[in-house]
XYZ file of C-alpha atoms in Angstrom:
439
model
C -8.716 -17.973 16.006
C -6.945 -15.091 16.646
C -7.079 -11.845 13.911
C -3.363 -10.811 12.842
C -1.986 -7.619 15.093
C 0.116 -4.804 13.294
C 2.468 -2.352 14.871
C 0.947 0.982 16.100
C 1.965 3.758 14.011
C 3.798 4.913 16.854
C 6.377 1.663 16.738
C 5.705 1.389 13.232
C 7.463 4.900 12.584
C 10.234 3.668 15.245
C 10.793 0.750 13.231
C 11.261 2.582 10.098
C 13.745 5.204 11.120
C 16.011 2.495 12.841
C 16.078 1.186 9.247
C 16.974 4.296 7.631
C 19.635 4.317 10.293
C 20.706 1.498 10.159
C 20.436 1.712 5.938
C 22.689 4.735 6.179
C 25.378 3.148 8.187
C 25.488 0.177 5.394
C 25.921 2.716 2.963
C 28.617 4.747 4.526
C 30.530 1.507 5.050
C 30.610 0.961 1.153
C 31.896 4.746 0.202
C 33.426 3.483 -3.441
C 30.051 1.711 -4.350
C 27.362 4.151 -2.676
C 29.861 6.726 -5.208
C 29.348 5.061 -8.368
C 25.458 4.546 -7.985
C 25.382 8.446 -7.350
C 27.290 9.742 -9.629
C 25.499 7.010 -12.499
C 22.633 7.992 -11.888
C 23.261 11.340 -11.585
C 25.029 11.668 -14.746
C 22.436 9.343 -16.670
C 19.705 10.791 -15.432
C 20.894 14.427 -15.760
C 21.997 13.946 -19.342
C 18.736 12.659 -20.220
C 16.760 15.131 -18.203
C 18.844 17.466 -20.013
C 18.079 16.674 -23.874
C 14.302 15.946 -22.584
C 14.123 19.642 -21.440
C 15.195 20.871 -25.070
C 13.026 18.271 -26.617
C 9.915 19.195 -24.968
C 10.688 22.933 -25.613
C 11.154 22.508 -29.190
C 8.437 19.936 -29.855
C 5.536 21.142 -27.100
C 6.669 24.284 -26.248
C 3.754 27.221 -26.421
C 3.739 30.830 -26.710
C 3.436 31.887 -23.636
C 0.293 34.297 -24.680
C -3.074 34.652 -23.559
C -4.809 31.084 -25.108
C -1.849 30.393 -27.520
C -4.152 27.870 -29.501
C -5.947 30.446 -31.290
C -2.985 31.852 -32.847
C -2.740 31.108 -36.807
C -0.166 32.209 -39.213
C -1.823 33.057 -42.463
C -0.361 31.116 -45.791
C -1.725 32.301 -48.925
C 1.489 32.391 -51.883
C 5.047 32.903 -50.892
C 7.232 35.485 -52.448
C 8.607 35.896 -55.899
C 12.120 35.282 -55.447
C 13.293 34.510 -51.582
C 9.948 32.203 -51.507
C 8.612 33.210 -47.896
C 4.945 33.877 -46.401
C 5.198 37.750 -46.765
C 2.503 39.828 -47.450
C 2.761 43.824 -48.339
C 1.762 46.461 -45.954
C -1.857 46.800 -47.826
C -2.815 42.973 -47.809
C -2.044 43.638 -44.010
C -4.384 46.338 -43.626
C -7.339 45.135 -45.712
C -7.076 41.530 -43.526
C -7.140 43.385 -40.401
C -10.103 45.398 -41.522
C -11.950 43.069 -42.589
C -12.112 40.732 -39.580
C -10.853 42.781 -36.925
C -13.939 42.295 -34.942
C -14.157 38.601 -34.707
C -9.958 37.745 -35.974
C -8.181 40.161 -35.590
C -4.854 40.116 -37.564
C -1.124 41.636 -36.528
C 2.147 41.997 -38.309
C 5.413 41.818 -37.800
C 8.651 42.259 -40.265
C 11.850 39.563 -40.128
C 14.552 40.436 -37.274
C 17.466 42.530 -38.228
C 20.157 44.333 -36.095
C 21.475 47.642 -35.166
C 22.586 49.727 -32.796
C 21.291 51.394 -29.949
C 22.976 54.292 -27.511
C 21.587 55.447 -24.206
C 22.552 57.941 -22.084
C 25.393 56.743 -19.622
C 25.009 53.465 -21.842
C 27.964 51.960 -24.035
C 26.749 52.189 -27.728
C 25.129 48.060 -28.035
C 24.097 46.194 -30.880
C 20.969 45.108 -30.508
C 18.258 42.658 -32.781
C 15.290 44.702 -33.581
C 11.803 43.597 -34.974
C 9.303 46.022 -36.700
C 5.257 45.192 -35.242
C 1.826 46.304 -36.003
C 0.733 48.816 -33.083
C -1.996 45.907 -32.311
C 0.971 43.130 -31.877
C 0.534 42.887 -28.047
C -2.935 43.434 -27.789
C -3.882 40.421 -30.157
C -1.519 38.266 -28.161
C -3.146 38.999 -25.207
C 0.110 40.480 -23.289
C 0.747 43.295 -20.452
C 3.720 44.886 -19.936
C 5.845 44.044 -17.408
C 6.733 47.965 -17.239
C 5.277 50.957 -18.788
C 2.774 50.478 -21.657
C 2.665 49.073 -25.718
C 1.864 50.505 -28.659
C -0.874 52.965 -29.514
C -2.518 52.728 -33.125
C -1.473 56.907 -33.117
C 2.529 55.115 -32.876
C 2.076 53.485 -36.303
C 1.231 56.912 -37.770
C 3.624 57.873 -40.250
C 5.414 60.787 -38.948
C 5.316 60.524 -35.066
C 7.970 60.291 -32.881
C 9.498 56.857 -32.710
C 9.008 54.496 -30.092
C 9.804 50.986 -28.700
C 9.358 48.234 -26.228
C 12.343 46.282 -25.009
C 12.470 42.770 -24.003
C 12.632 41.431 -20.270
C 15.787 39.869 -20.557
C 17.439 42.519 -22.740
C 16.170 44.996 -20.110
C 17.560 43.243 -17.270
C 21.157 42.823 -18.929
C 21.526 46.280 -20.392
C 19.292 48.302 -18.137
C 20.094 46.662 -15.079
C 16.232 46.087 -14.454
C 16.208 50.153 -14.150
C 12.289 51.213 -13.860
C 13.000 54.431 -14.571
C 13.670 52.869 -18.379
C 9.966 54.128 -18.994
C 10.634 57.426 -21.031
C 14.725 56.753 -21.432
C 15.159 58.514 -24.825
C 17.489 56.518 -26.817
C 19.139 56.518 -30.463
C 18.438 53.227 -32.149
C 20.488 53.472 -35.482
C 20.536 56.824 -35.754
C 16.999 57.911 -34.722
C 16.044 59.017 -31.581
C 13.375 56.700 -29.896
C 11.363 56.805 -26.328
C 11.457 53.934 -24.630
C 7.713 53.463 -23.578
C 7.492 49.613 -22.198
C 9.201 46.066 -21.157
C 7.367 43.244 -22.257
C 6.223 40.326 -19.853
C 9.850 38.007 -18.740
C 8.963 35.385 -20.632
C 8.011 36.516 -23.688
C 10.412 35.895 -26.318
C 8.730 36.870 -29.749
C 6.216 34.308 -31.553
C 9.107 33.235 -33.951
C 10.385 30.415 -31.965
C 14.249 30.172 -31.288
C 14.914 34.184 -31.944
C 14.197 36.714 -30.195
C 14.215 40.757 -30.840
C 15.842 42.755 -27.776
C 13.726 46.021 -29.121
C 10.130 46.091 -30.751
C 9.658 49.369 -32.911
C 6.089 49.988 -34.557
C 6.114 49.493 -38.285
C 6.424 52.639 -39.410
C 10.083 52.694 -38.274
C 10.859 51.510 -41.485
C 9.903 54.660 -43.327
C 12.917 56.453 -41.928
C 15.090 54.417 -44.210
C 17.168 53.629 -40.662
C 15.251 50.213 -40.560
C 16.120 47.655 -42.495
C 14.735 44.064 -42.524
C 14.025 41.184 -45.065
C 11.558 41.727 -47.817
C 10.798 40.564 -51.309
C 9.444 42.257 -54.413
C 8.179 41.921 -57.609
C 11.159 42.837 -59.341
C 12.940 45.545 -61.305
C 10.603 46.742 -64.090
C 7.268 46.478 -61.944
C 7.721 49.591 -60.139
C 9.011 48.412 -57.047
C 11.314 50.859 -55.122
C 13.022 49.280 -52.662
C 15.184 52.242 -51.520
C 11.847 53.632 -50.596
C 9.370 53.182 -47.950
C 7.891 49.779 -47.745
C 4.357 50.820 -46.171
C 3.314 52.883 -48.879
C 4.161 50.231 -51.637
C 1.822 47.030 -52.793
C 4.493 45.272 -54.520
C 6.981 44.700 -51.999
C 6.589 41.967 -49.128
C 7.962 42.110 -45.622
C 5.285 41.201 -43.386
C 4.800 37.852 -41.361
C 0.679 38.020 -40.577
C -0.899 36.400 -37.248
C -4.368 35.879 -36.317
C -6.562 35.405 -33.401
C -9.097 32.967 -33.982
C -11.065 32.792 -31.086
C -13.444 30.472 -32.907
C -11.455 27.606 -35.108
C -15.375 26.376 -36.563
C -15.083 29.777 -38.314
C -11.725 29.488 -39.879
C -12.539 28.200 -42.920
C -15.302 31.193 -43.488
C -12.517 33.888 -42.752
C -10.057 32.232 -44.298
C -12.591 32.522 -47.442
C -13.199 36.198 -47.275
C -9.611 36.900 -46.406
C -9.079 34.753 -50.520
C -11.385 37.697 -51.846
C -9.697 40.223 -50.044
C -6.375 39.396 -51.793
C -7.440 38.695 -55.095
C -5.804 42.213 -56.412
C -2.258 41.018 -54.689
C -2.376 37.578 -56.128
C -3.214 39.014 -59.661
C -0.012 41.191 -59.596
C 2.138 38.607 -58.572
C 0.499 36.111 -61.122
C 1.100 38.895 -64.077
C 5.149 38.418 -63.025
C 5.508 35.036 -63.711
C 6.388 33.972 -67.564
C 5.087 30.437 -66.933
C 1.191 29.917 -67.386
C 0.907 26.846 -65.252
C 2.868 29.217 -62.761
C 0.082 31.991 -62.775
C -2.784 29.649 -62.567
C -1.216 28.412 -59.316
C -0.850 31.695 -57.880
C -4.363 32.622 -58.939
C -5.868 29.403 -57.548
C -4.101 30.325 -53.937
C -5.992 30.515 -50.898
C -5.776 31.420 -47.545
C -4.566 28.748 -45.102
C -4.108 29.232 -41.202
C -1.673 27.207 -39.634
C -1.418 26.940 -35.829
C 1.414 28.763 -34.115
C 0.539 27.990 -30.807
C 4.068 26.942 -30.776
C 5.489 30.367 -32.168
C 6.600 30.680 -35.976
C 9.321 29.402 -37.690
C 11.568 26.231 -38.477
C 12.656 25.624 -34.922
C 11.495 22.055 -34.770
C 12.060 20.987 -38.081
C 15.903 22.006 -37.706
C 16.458 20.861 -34.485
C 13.864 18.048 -33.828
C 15.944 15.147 -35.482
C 19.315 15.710 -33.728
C 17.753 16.275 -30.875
C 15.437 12.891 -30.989
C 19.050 11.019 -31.871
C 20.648 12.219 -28.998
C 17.923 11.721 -26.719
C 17.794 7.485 -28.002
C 21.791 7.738 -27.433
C 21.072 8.935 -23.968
C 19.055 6.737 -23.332
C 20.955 3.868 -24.409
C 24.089 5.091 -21.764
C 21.228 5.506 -19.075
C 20.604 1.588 -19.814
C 23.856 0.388 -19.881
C 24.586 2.174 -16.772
C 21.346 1.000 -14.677
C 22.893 -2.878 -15.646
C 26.463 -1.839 -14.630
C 25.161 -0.822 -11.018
C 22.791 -3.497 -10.833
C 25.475 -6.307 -11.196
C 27.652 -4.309 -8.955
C 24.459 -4.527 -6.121
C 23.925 -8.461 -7.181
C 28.041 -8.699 -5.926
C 27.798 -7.129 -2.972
C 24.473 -9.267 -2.073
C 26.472 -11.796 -2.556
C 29.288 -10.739 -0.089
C 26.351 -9.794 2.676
C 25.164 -13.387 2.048
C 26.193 -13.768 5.894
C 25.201 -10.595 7.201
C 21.408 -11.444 5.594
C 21.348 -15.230 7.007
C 22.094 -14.115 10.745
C 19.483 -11.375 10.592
C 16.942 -14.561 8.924
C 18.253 -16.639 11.874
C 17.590 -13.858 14.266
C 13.529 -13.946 13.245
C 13.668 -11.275 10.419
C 11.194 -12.351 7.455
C 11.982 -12.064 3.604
C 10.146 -9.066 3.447
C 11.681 -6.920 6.176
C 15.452 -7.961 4.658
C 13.927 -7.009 1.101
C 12.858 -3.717 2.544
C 15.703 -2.941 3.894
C 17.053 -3.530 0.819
C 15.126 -1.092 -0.835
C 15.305 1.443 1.675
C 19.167 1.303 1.132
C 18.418 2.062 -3.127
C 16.101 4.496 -2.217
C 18.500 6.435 -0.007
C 20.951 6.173 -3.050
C 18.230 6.773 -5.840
C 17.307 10.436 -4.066
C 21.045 11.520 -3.982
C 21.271 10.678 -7.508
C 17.930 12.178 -8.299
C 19.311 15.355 -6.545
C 22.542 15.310 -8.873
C 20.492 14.574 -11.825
C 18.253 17.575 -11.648
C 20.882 19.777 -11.063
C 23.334 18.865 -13.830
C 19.905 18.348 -16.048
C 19.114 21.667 -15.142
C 23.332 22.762 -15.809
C 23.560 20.530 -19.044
C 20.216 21.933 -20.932
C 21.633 25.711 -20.676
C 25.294 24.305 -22.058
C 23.469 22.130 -24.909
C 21.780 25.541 -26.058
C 24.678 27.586 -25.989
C 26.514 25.336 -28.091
C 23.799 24.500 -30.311
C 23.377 28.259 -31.024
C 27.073 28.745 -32.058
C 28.431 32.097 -32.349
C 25.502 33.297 -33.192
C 22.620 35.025 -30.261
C 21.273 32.275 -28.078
C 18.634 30.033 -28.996
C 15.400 31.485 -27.467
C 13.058 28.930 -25.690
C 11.512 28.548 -22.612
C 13.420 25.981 -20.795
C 11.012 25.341 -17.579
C 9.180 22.399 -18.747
C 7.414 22.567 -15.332
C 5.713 19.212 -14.238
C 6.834 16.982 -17.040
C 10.762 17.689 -16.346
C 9.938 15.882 -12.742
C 7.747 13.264 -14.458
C 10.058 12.119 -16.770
C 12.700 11.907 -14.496
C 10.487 10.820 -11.944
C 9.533 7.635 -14.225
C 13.748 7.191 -14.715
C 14.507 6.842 -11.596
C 11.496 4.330 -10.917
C 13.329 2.700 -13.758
C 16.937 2.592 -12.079
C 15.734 1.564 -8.755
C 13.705 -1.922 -9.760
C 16.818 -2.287 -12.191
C 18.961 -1.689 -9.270
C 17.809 -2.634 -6.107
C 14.218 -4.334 -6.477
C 15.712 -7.109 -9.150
C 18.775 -8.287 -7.288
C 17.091 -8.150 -3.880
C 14.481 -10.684 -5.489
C 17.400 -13.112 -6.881
């Protein structure tokens, strides 16, 4: 008995580009049809690609710091009256001293806007955020240009300076590295531009993003303005005065680097002590008794912002899961549109396919031929997928953002964009081409 024989690779890769030849020519002879399987899966694949790249940057997107799991935001009691996680400019301090050594903790204030004017520069408004001098160092960043802040920068007093964001740097700068040392007037004060953070840092609230980073003390100018709560008229709170030097008034958004997560709870413990005297005052506030026994009873809670800070998911996480089910239903409907339109024009080759039988060709070489001709089609729509996926996702944001400033995220999903639409067009070509070449 004699063992089977296979073609040499030689024929064997002989074979397979008269196929892909001969699979072209079949195509090109069927313009209308080869058309509509392109642009169908271009466009249902794109669209979906599309709302997947948002998706995944809203739901799994990280800050793109040095081992973004050990970022925490600290919870302990929100705010009087606008009911946010703010702590004073003392509570800051007193965490940070406390565990600086083994979590260290950073601040930064909401984002507000003004105006900034540079030399041979049209006046610009710009988004600004107020930051401990340790904000860049706890992340674990380096500057893209120049340096970041010094602890001497968030003495009270010294001359002003900032750090400007990659992207804002690039538009207003025209990626000029002589921006190191640019004196500047940002609302009225002068300021020296000392560093541009890394390109794809954005901020660690997710969805906004600062174009300048000043060091805290900025706000003592009275030039700097940016969200904050107090206790109230009557407790002594001056609000027309400097924040930093005041116990009663809350502005600051804490971080923390816990290298260690076992030890969490412990910190989180001594951090409780720590703010005993700020829960106290805000307790002696509040006219309802069940009211101060809550704030009393507060503790310290970390909550993971690997993903950055913020409500970015919870806003946009629903509309954005609806829209990627709707996609997905027009990807569907579309895959069984072109697959009937295949299953006709089997049927019309029905001739064609018995001479090449008669002729000695076996089911599976007419079934791979077959599926060489959907693959051919399934890669030019793959092509035109990615790029209006790629087209669609920047459009999407714009218009989700409105007339307000762009939605910051990091749209380069990297390896899971392909996957996904990898696994979609696995999807389109058995619904396509592998099912109605079996029938």
């Amino acid at each position: 008995m004699t063992s089977p024989t296979f073609p040499a690779p030689a024929k064997e890769a002989s074979i397979l580009i008269g196929e892909l030849r001969y699979a072209v020519r079949q195509i090109w002879k069927v313009p209308g049809f080869s058309l509509i399987v392109v642009l169908t899966l271009g466009i249902g694949i794109g669209a979906n690609l599309a709302i997947f790249q948002l998706l995944h940057a809203v739901l799994f997107g990280r800050l793109p710091v040095a081992a973004p799991e050990q970022i925490y935001s600290l919870h302990a009691v929100k705010s009087p009256f606008d009911a946010q996680w703010f702590f004073s400019y003392s509570a800051y301090q007193r965490l940070n001293n406390e565990a600086a050594g083994t979590a260290p903790v950073l601040a930064h204030s909401g984002i507000s806007e003004g105006l900034l004017k540079a030399p041979g520069y049209s006046g610009q408004h710009i988004r600004f955020q107020l930051v401990s001098a340790n904000f860049f160092d706890v992340l674990g960043l380096s500057p893209q240009l120049g340096r970041f802040f010094y602890g001497a920068d968030e003495k009270v007093g010294e001359e002003q300076v900032a750090v400007l964001r990659s992207g804002y740097w690039k538009q207003s700068f025209a990626r000029d590295t002589n921006v190191v040392g640019k004196h500047v007037i940002v609302n009225g004060v002068p300021v020296t531009i000392v560093g541009v953070a890394p390109e794809k840092f954005f901020g660690v609230t997710a969805g906004s993003a600062p174009d300048v980073w000043l060091p805290l003390t900025a706000q003592t100018t009275g030039k700097f303005r940016t969200w904050f709560d107090s206790t109230g008229p009557g407790t002594g709170a001056d609000i027309g005065g400097s924040y930093m030097s005041q116990a009663n008034v809350y502005w600051l958004w804490l971080l923390a680097r816990l290298p260690d997560a076992a030890k969490g709870s412990a910190v989180a413990s001594r951090w409780t002590r720590i703010l005993q005297p700020d829960l106290a005052s805000l307790a002696a506030i509040s006219k309802d008794a069940r009211e101060r026994t809550q704030v009393l009873d507060s503790r310290v809670q970390l909550i993971s912002a690997a993903g950055g800070e913020g409500t970015l998911r919870e806003n946009y996480s629903p509309a954005l899961l609806i829209l990627m089910a709707m996609a997905g239903v027009v990807f569907l409907v579309g895959c069984v549109n072109i697959a009937n339109l295949q299953l006709a024009r089997l049927l019309s080759r029905q001739h064609e396919l018995s001479v090449r039988s008669s002729l000695g060709a076996s089911r599976w070489q007419l079934l791979r031929h077959l599926l060489i001709e959907g693959l051919l089609l399934a890669v030019a729509g793959a092509v035109l997928a990615v790029v209006i996926g790629r087209a669609a996702s920047v459009i999407l944001l714009h218009w989700a953002s409105g007339s307000g400033p762009t939605i910051a995220v990091n749209l380069e999903s990297g390896w899971a964009f392909f996957a996904f639409g990898g696994m979609m067009l696995m999807l389109a070509l058995i619904s396509f081409s592998v099912l109605p070449a079996l029938r």
